[in-house]
Coordinates of C-alpha atoms in Angstrom, one line a residue:
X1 CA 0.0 0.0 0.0
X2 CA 1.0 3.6 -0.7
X3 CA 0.6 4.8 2.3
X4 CA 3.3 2.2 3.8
X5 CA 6.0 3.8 1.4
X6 CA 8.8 5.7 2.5
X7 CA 11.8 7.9 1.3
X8 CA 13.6 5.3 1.6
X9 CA 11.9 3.1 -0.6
X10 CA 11.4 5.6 -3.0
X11 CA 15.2 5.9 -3.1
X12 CA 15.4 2.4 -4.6
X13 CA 12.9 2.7 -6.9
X14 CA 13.0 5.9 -8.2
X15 CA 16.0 8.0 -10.0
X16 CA 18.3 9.6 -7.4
X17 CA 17.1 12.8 -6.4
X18 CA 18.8 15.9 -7.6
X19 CA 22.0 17.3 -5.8
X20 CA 20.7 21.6 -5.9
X21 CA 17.1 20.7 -6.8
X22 CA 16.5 21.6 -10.2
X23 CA 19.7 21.6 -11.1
X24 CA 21.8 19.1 -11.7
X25 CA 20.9 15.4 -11.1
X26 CA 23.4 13.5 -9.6
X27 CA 22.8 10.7 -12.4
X28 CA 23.1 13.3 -15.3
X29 CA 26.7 13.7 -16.1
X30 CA 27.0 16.7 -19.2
X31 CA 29.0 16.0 -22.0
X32 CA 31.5 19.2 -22.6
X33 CA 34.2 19.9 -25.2
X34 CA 38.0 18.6 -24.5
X35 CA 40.0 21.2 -23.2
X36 CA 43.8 22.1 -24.7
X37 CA 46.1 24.4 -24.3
X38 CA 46.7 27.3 -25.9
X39 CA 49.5 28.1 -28.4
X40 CA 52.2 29.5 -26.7
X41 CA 51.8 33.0 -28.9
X42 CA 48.5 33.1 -28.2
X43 CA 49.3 32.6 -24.3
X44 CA 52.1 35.2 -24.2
X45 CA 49.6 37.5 -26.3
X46 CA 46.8 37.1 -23.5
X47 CA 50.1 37.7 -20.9
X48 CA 50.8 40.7 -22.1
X49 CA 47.3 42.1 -22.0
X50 CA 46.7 40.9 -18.6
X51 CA 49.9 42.5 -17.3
X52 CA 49.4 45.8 -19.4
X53 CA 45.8 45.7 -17.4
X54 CA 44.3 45.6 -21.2
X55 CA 41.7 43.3 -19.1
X56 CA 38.6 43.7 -21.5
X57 CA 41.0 43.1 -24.7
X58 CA 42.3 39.9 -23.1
X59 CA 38.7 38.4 -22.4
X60 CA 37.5 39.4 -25.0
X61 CA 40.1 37.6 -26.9
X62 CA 39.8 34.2 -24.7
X63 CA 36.3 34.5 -24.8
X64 CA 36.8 34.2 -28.6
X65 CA 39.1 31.5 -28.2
X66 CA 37.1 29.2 -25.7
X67 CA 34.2 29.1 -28.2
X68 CA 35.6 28.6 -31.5
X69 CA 36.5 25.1 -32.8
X70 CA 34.4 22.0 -33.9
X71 CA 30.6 22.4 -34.6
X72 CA 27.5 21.9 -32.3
X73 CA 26.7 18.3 -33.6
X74 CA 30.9 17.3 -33.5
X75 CA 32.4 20.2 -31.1
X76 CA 36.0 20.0 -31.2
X77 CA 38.3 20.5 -28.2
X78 CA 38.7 24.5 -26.6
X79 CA 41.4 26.2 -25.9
X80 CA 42.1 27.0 -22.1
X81 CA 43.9 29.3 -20.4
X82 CA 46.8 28.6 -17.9
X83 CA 45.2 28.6 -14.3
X84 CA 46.6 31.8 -13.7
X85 CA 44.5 33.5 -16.3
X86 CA 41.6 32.1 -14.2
X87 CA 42.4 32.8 -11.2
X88 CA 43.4 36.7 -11.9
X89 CA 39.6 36.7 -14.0
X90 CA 38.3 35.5 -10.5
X91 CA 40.0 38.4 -8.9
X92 CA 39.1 40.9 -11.1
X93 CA 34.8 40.1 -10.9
X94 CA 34.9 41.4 -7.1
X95 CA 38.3 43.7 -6.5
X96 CA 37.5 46.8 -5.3
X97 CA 39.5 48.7 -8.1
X98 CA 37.6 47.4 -10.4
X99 CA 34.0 47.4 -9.0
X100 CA 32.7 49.4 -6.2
X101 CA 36.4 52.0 -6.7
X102 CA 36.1 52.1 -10.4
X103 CA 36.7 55.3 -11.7
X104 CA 35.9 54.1 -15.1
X105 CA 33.3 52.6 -17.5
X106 CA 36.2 50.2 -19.0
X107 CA 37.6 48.6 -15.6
X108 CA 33.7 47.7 -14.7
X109 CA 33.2 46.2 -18.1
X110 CA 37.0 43.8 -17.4
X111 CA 34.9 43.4 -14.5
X112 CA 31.9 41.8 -16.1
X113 CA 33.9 40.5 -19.1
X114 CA 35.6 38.4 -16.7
X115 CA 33.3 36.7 -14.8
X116 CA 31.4 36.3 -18.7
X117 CA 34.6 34.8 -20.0
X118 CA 34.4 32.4 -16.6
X119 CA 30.9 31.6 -17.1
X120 CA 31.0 30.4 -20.8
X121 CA 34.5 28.6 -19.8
X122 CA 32.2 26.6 -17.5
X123 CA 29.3 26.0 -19.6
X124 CA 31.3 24.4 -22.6
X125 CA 34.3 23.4 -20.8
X126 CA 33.1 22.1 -17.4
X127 CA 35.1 22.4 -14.1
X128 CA 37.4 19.7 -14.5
X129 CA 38.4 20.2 -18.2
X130 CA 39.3 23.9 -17.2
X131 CA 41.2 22.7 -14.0
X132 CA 39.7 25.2 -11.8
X133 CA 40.7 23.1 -8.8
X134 CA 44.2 24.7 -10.0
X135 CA 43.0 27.9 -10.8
X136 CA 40.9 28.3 -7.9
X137 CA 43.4 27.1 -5.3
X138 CA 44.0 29.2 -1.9
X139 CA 47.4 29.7 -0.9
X140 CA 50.6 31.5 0.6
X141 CA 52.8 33.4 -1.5
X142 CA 56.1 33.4 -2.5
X143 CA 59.1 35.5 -4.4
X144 CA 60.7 33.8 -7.2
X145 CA 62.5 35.7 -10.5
X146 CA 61.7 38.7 -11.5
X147 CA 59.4 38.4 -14.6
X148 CA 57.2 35.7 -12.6
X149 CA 56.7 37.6 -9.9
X150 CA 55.2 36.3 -6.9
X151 CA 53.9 33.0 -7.9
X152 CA 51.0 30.2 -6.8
X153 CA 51.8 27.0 -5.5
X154 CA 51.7 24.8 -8.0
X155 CA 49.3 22.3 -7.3
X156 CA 48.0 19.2 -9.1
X157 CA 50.4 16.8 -11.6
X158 CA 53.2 17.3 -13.3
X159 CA 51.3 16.1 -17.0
X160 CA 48.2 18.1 -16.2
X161 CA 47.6 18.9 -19.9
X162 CA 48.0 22.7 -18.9
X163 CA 51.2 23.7 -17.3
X164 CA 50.7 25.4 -13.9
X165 CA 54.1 27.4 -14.0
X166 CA 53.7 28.3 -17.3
X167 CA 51.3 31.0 -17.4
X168 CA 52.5 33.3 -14.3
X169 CA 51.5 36.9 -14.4
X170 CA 53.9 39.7 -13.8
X171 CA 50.6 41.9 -11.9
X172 CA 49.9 42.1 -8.0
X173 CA 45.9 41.7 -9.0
X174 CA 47.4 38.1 -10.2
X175 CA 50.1 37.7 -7.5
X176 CA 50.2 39.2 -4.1
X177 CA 47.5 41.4 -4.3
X178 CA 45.4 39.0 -6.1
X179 CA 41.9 37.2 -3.8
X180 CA 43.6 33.7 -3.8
X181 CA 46.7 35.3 -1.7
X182 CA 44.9 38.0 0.2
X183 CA 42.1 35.0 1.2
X184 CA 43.0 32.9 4.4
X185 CA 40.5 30.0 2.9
X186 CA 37.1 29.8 0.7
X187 CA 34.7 29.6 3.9
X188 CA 36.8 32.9 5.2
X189 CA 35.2 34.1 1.6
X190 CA 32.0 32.9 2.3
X191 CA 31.6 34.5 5.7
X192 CA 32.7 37.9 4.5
X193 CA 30.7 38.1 1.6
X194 CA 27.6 37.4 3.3
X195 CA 28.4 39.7 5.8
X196 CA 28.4 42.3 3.1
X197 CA 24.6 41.1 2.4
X198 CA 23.8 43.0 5.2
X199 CA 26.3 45.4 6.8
X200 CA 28.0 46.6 3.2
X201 CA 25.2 46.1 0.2
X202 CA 27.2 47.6 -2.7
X203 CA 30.2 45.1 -2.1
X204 CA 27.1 42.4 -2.1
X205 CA 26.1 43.1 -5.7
X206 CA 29.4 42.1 -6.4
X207 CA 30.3 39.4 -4.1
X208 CA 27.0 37.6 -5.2
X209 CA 27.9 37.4 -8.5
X210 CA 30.9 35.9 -7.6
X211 CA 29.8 33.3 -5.1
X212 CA 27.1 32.5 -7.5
X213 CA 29.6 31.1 -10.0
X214 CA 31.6 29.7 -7.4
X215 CA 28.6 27.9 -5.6
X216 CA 28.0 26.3 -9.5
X217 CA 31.4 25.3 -9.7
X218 CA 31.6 23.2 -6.7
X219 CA 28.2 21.6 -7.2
X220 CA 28.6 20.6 -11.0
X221 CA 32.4 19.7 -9.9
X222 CA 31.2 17.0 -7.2
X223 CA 28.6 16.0 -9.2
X224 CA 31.1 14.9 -11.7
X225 CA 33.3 12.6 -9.8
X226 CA 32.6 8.9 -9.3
X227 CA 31.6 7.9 -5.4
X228 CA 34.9 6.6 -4.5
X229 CA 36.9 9.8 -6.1
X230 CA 34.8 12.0 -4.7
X231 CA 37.3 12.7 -2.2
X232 CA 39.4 15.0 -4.6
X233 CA 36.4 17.1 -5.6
X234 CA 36.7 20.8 -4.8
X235 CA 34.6 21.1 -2.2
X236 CA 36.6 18.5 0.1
X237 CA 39.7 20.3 -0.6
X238 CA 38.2 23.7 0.9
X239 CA 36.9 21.7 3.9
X240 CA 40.1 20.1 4.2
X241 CA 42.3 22.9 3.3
X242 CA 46.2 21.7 3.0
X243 CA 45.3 17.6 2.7
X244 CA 45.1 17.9 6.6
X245 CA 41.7 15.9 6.8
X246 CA 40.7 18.1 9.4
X247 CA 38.1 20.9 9.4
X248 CA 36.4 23.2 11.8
X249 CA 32.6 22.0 10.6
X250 CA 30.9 25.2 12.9
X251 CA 33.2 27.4 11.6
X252 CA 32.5 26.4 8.2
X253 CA 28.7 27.0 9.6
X254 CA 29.1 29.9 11.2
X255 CA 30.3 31.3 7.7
X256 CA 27.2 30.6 6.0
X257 CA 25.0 31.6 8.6
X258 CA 27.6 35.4 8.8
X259 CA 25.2 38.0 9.5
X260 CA 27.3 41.2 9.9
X261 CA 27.2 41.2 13.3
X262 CA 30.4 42.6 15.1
X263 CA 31.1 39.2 16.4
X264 CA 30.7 37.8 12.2
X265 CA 32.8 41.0 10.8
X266 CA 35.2 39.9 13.1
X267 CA 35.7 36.7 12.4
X268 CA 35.5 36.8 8.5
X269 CA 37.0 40.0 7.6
X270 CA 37.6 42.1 4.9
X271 CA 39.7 40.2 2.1
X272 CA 41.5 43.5 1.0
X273 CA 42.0 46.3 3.0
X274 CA 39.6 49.7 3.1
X275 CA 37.5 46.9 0.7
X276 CA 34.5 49.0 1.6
X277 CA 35.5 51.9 1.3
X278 CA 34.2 53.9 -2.1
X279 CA 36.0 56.5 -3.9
X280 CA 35.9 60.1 -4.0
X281 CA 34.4 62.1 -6.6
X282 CA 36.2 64.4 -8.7
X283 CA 35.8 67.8 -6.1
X284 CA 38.0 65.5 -4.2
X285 CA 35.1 65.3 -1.0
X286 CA 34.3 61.7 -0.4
X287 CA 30.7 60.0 -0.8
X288 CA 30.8 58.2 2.3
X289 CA 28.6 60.0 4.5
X290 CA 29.5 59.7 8.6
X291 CA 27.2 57.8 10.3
X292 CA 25.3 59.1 13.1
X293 CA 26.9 57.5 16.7
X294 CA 24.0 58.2 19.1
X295 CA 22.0 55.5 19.7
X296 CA 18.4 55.9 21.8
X297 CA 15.6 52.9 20.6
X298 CA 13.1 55.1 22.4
X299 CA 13.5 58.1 20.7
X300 CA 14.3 56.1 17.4
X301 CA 17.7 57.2 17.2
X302 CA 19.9 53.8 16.0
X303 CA 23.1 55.3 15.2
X304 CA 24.4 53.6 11.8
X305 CA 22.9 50.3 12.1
X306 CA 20.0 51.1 10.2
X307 CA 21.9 53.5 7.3
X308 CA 21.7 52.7 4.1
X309 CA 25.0 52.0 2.5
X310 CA 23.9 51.8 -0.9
X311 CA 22.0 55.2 -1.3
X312 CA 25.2 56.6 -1.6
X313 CA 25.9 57.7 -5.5
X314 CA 29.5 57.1 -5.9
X315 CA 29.1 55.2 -9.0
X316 CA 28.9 57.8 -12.0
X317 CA 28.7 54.6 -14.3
X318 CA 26.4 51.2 -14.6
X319 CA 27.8 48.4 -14.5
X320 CA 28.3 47.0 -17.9
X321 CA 25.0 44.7 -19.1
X322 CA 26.3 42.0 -20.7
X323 CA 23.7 39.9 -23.4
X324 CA 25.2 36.7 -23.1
X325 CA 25.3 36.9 -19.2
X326 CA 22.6 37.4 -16.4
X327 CA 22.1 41.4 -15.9
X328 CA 23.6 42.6 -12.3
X329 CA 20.4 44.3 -11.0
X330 CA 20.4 47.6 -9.1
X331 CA 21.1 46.7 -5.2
X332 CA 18.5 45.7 -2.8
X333 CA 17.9 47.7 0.1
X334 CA 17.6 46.7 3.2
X335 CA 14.5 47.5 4.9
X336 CA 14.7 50.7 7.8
X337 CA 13.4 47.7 9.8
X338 CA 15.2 45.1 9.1
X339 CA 17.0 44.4 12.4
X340 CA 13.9 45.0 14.5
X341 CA 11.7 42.7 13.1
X342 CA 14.0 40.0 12.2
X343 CA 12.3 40.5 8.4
X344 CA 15.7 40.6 6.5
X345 CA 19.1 39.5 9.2
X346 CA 20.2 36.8 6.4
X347 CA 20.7 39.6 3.6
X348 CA 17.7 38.9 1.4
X349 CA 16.2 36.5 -1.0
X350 CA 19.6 35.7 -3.0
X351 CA 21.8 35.5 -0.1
X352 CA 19.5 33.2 1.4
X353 CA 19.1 30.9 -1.8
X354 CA 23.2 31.1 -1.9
X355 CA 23.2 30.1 1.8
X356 CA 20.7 27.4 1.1
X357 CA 22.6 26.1 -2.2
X358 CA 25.8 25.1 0.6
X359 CA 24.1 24.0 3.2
X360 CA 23.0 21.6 0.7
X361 CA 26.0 21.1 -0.4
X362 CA 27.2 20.3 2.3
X363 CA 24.2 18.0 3.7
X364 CA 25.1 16.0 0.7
X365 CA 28.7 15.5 1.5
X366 CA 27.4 14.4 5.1
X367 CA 25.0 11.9 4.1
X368 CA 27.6 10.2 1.2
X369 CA 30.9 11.2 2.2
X370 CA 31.0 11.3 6.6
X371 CA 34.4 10.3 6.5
X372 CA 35.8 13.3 4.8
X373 CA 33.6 16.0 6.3
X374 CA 31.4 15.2 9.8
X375 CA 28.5 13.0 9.9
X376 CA 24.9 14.3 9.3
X377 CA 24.2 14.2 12.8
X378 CA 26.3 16.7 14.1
X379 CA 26.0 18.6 10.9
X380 CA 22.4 18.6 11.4
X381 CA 23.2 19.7 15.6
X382 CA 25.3 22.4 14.3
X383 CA 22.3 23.8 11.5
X384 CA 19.8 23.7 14.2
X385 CA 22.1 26.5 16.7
X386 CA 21.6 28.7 14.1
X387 CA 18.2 27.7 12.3
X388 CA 16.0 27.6 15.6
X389 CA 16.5 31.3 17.2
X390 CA 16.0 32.9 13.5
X391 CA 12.7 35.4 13.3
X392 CA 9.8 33.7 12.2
X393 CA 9.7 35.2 9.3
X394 CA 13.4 34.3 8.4
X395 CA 13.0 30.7 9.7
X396 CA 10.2 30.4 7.2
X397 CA 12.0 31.5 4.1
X398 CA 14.0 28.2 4.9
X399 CA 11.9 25.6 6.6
X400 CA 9.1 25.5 4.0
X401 CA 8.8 23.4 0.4
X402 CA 9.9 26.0 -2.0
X403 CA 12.9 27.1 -0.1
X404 CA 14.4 23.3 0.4
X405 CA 13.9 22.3 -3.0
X406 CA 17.9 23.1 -3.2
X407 CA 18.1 20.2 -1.1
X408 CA 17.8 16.5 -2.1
X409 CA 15.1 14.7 -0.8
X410 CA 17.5 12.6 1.4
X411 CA 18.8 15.7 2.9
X412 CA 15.9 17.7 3.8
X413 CA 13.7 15.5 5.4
X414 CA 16.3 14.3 7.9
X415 CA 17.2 17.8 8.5
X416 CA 13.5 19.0 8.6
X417 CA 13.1 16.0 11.2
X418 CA 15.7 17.0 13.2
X419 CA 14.6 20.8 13.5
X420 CA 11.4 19.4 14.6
X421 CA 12.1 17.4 17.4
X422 CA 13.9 19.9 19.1
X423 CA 10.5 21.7 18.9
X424 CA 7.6 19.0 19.2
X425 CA 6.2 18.6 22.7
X426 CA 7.7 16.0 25.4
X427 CA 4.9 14.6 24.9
X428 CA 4.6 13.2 21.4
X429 CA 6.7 9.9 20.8
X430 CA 10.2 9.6 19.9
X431 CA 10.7 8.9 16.3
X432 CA 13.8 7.1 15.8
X433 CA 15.9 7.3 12.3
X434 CA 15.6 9.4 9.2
X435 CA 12.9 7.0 7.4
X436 CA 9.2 8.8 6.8
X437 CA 6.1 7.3 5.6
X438 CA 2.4 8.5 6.1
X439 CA 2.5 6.1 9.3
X440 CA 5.1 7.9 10.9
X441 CA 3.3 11.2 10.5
X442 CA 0.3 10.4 11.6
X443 CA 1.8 8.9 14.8
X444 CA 4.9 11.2 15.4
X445 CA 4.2 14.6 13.6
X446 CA 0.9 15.6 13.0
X447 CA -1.1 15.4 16.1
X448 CA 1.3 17.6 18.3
X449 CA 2.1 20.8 19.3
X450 CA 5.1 22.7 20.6
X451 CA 7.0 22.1 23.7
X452 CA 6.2 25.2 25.1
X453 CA 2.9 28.0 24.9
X454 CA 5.0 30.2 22.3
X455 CA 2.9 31.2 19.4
X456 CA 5.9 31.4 17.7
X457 CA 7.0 27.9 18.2
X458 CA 4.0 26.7 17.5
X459 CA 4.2 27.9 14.4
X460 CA 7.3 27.0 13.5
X461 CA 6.1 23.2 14.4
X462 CA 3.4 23.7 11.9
X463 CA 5.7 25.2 9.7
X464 CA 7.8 22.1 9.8
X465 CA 4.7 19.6 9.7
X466 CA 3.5 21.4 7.0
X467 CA 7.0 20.6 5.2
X468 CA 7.6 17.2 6.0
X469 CA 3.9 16.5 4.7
X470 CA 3.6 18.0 1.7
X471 CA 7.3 16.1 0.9
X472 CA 5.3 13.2 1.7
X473 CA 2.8 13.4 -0.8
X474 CA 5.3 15.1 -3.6
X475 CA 7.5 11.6 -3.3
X476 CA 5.9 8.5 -2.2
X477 CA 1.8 10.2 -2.1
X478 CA -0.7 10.8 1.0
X479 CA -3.6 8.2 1.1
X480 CA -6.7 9.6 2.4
X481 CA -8.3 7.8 5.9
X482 CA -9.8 8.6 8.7
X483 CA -6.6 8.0 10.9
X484 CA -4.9 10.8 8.5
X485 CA -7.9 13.0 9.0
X486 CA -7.8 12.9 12.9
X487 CA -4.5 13.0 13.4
X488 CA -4.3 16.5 11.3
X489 CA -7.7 18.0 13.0
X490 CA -6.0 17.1 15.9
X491 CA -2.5 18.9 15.7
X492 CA -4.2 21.8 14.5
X493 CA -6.2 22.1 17.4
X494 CA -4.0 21.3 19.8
X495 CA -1.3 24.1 17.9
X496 CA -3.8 26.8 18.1
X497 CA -5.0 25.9 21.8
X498 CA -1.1 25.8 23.2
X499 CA -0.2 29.0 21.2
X500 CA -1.1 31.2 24.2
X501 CA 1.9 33.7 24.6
X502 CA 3.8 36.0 22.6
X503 CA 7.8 36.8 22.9
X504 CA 11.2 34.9 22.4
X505 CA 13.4 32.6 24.5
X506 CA 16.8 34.1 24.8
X507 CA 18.8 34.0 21.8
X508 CA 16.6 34.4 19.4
X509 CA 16.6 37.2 16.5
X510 CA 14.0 40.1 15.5
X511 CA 11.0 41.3 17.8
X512 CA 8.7 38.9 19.2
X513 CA 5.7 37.8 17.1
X514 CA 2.8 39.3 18.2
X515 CA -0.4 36.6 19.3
X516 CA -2.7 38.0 16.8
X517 CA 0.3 37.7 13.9
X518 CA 0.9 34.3 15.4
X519 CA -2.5 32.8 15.3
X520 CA -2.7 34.2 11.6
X521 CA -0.1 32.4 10.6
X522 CA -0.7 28.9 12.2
X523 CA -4.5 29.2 10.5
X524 CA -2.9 29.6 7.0
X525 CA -0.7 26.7 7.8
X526 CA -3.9 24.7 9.2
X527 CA -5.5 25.2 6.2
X528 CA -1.9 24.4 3.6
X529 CA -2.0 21.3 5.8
X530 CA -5.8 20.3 5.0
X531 CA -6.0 21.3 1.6
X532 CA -3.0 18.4 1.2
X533 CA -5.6 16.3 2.7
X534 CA -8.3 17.2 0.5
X535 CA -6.2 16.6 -2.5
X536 CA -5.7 13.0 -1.4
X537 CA -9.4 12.7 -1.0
X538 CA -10.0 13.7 -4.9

C-alpha cells in the first residue's frame, strides 16, 4: 500500500534525487568539449594584455578563443587558459578597483567580461576540463625571479595537460595582491561576503555574482566525480584545506549563517584592505557620508545600524550589461526595519538561496561522504544553533517546500526531522531514524504541538509539519483515511489551543511575534495542511 512507502523506498525505486534541486541530477553527467592548451603565442599575447591591465582586450580575446573550434553536432576541443589566467579573472569580478572604486566605465566592463569569460569557460568546458581546482586554489605566496613575480603554488600533476608554471603573471591583481593570496580560505570568503549582504550592500552586488559562480562550480564539480573519487572534488579540498583531513565543521557553519554582526565582521573580515571603502568624486570630497553614533531605541535614534550603505551615488557609471550573461540588477535595500523585526538578518532572497545552495551542499557531502567532512548528525546539531533562534519570518523562508527544494530529498527531510524534534512537545513519541512514511506522520508529527505556549514555536512546528507533509505526498503520495484526518484536526487544534503567549526565548533574532500575527499564521498553515488532505481525497 502507498501509504506504507517511505523515502527510503522511493530511493530504490526511483531515480536519485537531484544534488541543488532543479539543477543538476546526480545521475546526469553533461558532455563538454575537451580542453587544450593554448598556443604559446596566443598565451604570451593574453600575458601581455593581462599584465598591461588591457583586461577587457584579453577576455575578449579568450572569450573568442574558448568558443571557437568544432561544430554543435561534432564540437571539437577548446582552448584554455593557464590557471593563472583564471584565477586573476576570478580576482578581477569582485576587487575593489575594479567594481565598487572604479573610476571608469572600462575597468567595470574587465569586471563583467571576466566573470562572462568564466561563465561560458564553464558551460562548454566544465570544471574539471578547465582545472579550476588549480585555478581556484587558496594559498601563501612566495618570491621567485623577476618576470614571474610572486607565484601560486603549483598544485595538481606534473602532465596536467595545462602547465601550472607556465602561465604566471607579472601583476599584484594576479600575484600578491590578487583574492587567492589576500584570502585565508574559501569559507573565510564565504563568511565575508555574506556579511556584506547586510552590513556593506554595494560590495554584495558584487560578491554575489561571484559566489554564485563559485557555488556552480563546486556543485557541477562533485557531481562529476565517481563515489569513490569524490574525495578529490573541490569542495573536500576547501573543507580540508592543506590535505590535513581536518576541518572546523561550525566554523564552516558559522560562515554561512555570517550576519554582519560585530562578532561575524570579526571573524571573516575584509579580504583587501579599506575593501568597503568607495572612492571620491572628482571635487575631491568623499561619498561616504559619517554615520550618526547616538543610539536611543526610544527616541528612534539607532546610530548607523540602520543607514543605508547603498543610497550613496558614488558610482557615475552602470555596470556593464552583458547579453550573453545574467544582468547585475540595481542593489536591494535593506528594509529601515530590518534588524527590529528580524524580516531581513540573512541579507535577502539571493543570499539566502546562496546560503541554502551550501548548506546543501554540504548536507550532501554528510549523508555520502562522513568520513571526509562530519556526519549528518552533528552537521544537522550544528544547523539547528543557528536555524531555531532565526525570526519567524526568516526561519520560514528556509523551513518550508519552495525554499528546500535546493536540497535533495534525502537531505531535507532528515534535516526538517531533526529541527522538529527539538521543537515538538515531550509529549509526542520519539521517532527514531531518518525513514518517513504516512504512518510515521500520523503517529509522530501531525497530532502535536510545541513544547512550550509560544505562538511562535508553535508555528514554527506547523511550519515544519506542513514541510515534512507536503514532501510526503510530492514523493511517495498521502492516502486519504480517517486515521490521517484525525491526526491532522488534531494537531491543529492542539497548535492553536497551546499557542497562548507571545515573545522569544533568549537567543533568538528580531522582535517577538505578536499573538494575533501568530494565530494568523498557524491558520494559514492549518488550512496548507488540510487542503493536502483534501487533494488526497479527490
Amino acid at each position: 500500500m502507498s501509504s506504507q512507502r517511505s523515502f527510503h523506498t522511493a530511493a530504490e525505486t526511483c531515480s536519485p534525487p537531484s544534488l541543488s534541486g532543479s539543477r543538476t541530477p546526480q545521475a546526469y553527467r553533461p558532455q563538454y568539449r575537451p580542453a587544450k592548451s593554448l598556443p604559446y603565442e596566443l598565451k604570451e599575447h593574453c600575458k601581455i594584455y593581462l599584465e598591461e591591465a588591457l583586461y577587457s582586450q584579453a577576455f575578449n580575446l579568450l572569450s573568442s578563443l574558448v568558443t571557437a573550434g568544432g561544430t554543435r553536432l561534432q564540437p571539437g576541443p577548446a582552448f584554455v587558459p593557464p590557471p593563472q589566467h583564471l584565477a586573476l579573472a576570478a580576482t578581477l569580478i569582485i576587487h575593489p578597483s575594479l567594481t565598487t572604486r572604479s573610476n571608469s566605465p572600462e575597468k567595470l566592463q574587465a569586471a563583467d567580461l571576466s566573470l562572462q569569460f568564466l561563465r561560458v569557460l564553464l558551460k562548454l568546458v566544465g570544471p574539471l576540463n578547465a582545472h579550476f581546482n588549480i585555478a581556484f586554489t587558496f594559498t601563501e605566496t612566495a618570491t621567485t625571479s623577476r618576470r614571474g613575480g610572486t607565484l601560486r603554488k603549483r598544485v595538481g600533476n606534473d602532465d596536467s595537460p595545462t602547465n601550472v608554471d607556465s602561465g604566471s603573471i607579472d601583476c599584484k591583481l594576479a600575484t600578491n595582491d590578487g583574492l587567492w593570496a589576500k584570502a585565508e580560505d574559501f569559507w573565510q570568503v564565504v563568511g565575508w561576503a555574506f556579511n556584506c549582504s547586510i552590513a556593506y550592500k554595494k560590495r554584495w552586488e558584487r560578491w554575489r555574482v561571484w559566489l554564485d559562480f563559485m557555488i556552480t562550480v563546486l556543485e557541477e564539480d562533485w557531481v562529476l566525480w565517481d563515489d569513490d573519487k569524490r574525495e578529490e572534488s573541490m569542495i573536500i579540498k576547501y573543507l580540508t584545506p592543506g590535505n590535513t583531513m581536518v576541518t572546523n565543521e561550525k566554523r564552516v557553519v558559522r560562515a554561512i549563517f555570517a550576519d554582519g554582526s560585530a562578532r561575524s565582521l570579526a571573524e571573516f573580515k575584509e579580504v583587501w584592505k579599506n575593501e568597503t571603502k568607495e572612492r571620491k568624486p572628482r571635487d575631491g570630497r568623499s561619498t561616504t557620508r559619517k554615520a550618526p553614533t547616538k543610539i536611543n531605541i526610544d527616541e528612534g535614534e539607532f546610530g548607523d545600524y540602520l543607514l543605508d550603505s547603498s543610497s550613496s551615488d558614488v558610482d557615475d557609471f552602470p555596470l556593464t550589461q552583458l547579453a550573453s550573461s545574467p544582468p547585475i540588477s540595481p542593489p536591494q535595500t535593506a528594509p529601515t526595519n530590518y534588524l527590529l523585526n528580524g524580516s531581513d538578518p540573512l541579507g535577502g532572497s539571493t543570499s539566502i538561496s546562496l546560503r541554502l545552495r551550501l548548506l546543501s551542499l554540504l548536507s550532501t557531502i554528510s549523508h555520502t561522504l562522513p568520513s571526509s567532512f562530519t556526519s549528518s548528525h552533528i552537521l544537522h546539531d550544528i544547523y539547528l544553533t543557528h536555524i531555531r533562534p532565526l525570526h519567524l519570518s526568516t526561519f520560514s523562508l528556509i523551513v518550508s517546500p519552495l525554499p528546500l527544494l535546493a536540497f535533495s530529498v534525502a537531505t531535507a527531510s532528515p534535516l526538517v526531522q531533526y529541527i522538529l524534534r527539538s521543537l515538538i512537545s515531550s509529549s509526542a513519541p520519539l521517532k527514531r531514524g531518518d525513514n518517513l512514511t504516512q504512518k510515521d506522520m500520523e503517529k509522530y508529527y501531525l497530532p502535536w504541538p510545541a513544547n512550550t505556549m509560544s505562538v511562535e514555536d508553535n508555528v514554527k512546528v506547523s511550519l515544519c509539519v506542513e514541510t515534512l507533509f507536503r514532501l510526503v505526498d510530492q514523493e511517495i503520495g498521502v492516502v486519504w483515511s480517517k486515521g490521517l484526518v484525525e491526526a491532522v484536526e488534531k494537531g491543529i487544534e492542539a497548535r492553536d489551543g497551546k499557542a497562548k503567549k507571545e515573545g522569544k526565548k533568549k537567543g533568538e533574532v528580531g522582535q517577538a511575534l505578536g499573538l494575533d500575527e501568530g494565530k494568523a499564521r498557524l491558520k494559514a498553515s492549518a488550512a496548507r495542511i488540510r487542503g493536502i488532505v483534501e487533494m488526497a481525497k479527490r
